[in-house]
């Protein structure tokens, strides 16, 4: 059973209260099912976002893209480069500094 003081439980209670206020008294089963599906999808999205935030994974980062950037420089400039760790993370700014790599 969920703790009533849990912020997630408070959010669920507020969401359910808002849905109850929005539904009319004559809502049929299809409307109720649609609302339940929307609530479920919303809550699942929140759970996934919280899991990603807790994992600390912000998606692709410059460390992953450095190899691709070095390959692109090798193709365009016809020379290999080692992209330093402190290179600008913005590809446009980094492209302007390829002569220093």
XYZ file of C-alpha atoms in Angstrom:
101
model
C 0.000 0.000 0.000
C 1.340 3.433 -0.929
C 2.340 5.879 1.769
C -0.031 8.855 1.821
C 2.909 11.204 2.500
C 4.784 10.008 -0.590
C 5.025 12.809 -3.224
C 4.137 10.348 -5.987
C 0.985 9.384 -4.110
C 0.104 13.055 -3.646
C 0.547 13.600 -7.389
C -1.665 10.623 -8.174
C -4.339 11.869 -5.788
C -4.296 15.326 -7.363
C -4.460 13.829 -10.853
C -7.367 11.578 -9.928
C -9.194 14.497 -8.310
C -8.741 16.556 -11.482
C -10.057 13.705 -13.626
C -13.068 13.215 -11.374
C -13.812 16.926 -11.620
C -13.482 16.861 -15.410
C -15.689 13.811 -15.974
C -19.369 14.416 -16.238
C -21.823 12.350 -14.246
C -23.111 10.747 -17.432
C -19.674 9.598 -18.700
C -19.898 6.179 -20.298
C -17.461 3.275 -20.046
C -15.584 4.297 -23.208
C -14.882 7.769 -21.838
C -13.751 6.348 -18.519
C -11.477 3.853 -20.301
C -9.941 6.620 -22.414
C -9.265 8.714 -19.325
C -7.750 5.715 -17.525
C -5.499 4.993 -20.518
C -4.350 8.616 -20.632
C -3.594 8.601 -16.915
C -1.678 5.337 -17.245
C 0.396 6.669 -20.141
C 1.126 9.896 -18.272
C 2.201 8.064 -15.129
C 4.392 5.677 -17.148
C 6.092 8.637 -18.850
C 6.785 10.156 -15.441
C 8.234 6.859 -14.191
C 10.526 6.605 -17.224
C 11.676 10.212 -16.822
C 12.409 9.612 -13.146
C 14.350 6.446 -13.971
C 16.463 8.271 -16.559
C 17.112 11.116 -14.116
C 18.093 8.672 -11.372
C 20.363 6.796 -13.762
C 22.151 10.019 -14.623
C 22.169 9.162 -18.321
C 21.472 12.324 -20.269
C 21.614 10.517 -23.589
C 24.346 11.019 -26.147
C 27.320 13.032 -24.975
C 30.450 14.532 -26.475
C 32.564 11.492 -25.567
C 30.402 9.422 -27.899
C 30.432 12.057 -30.625
C 34.195 12.731 -30.555
C 34.878 9.616 -32.602
C 32.323 10.574 -35.217
C 33.691 14.118 -35.319
C 37.284 12.870 -35.758
C 36.141 10.628 -38.608
C 34.368 13.531 -40.282
C 37.485 15.704 -39.993
C 39.574 12.889 -41.481
C 37.237 12.648 -44.479
C 36.943 16.390 -45.076
C 40.481 17.561 -44.260
C 42.218 14.350 -45.362
C 44.163 14.098 -42.141
C 43.553 12.339 -38.879
C 43.069 14.302 -35.692
C 42.816 13.489 -32.031
C 39.914 15.401 -30.568
C 40.979 16.620 -27.118
C 38.730 16.097 -24.134
C 38.422 19.847 -23.607
C 37.383 20.503 -27.215
C 34.184 22.528 -27.582
C 31.120 20.335 -27.313
C 29.295 22.341 -29.960
C 30.148 20.777 -33.357
C 30.224 24.159 -35.089
C 32.682 25.604 -32.583
C 34.807 22.457 -32.723
C 34.859 22.560 -36.531
C 36.377 26.031 -36.383
C 39.279 24.680 -34.325
C 40.249 21.643 -36.393
C 43.487 23.367 -37.410
C 44.552 23.196 -33.748
C 43.763 19.502 -33.306
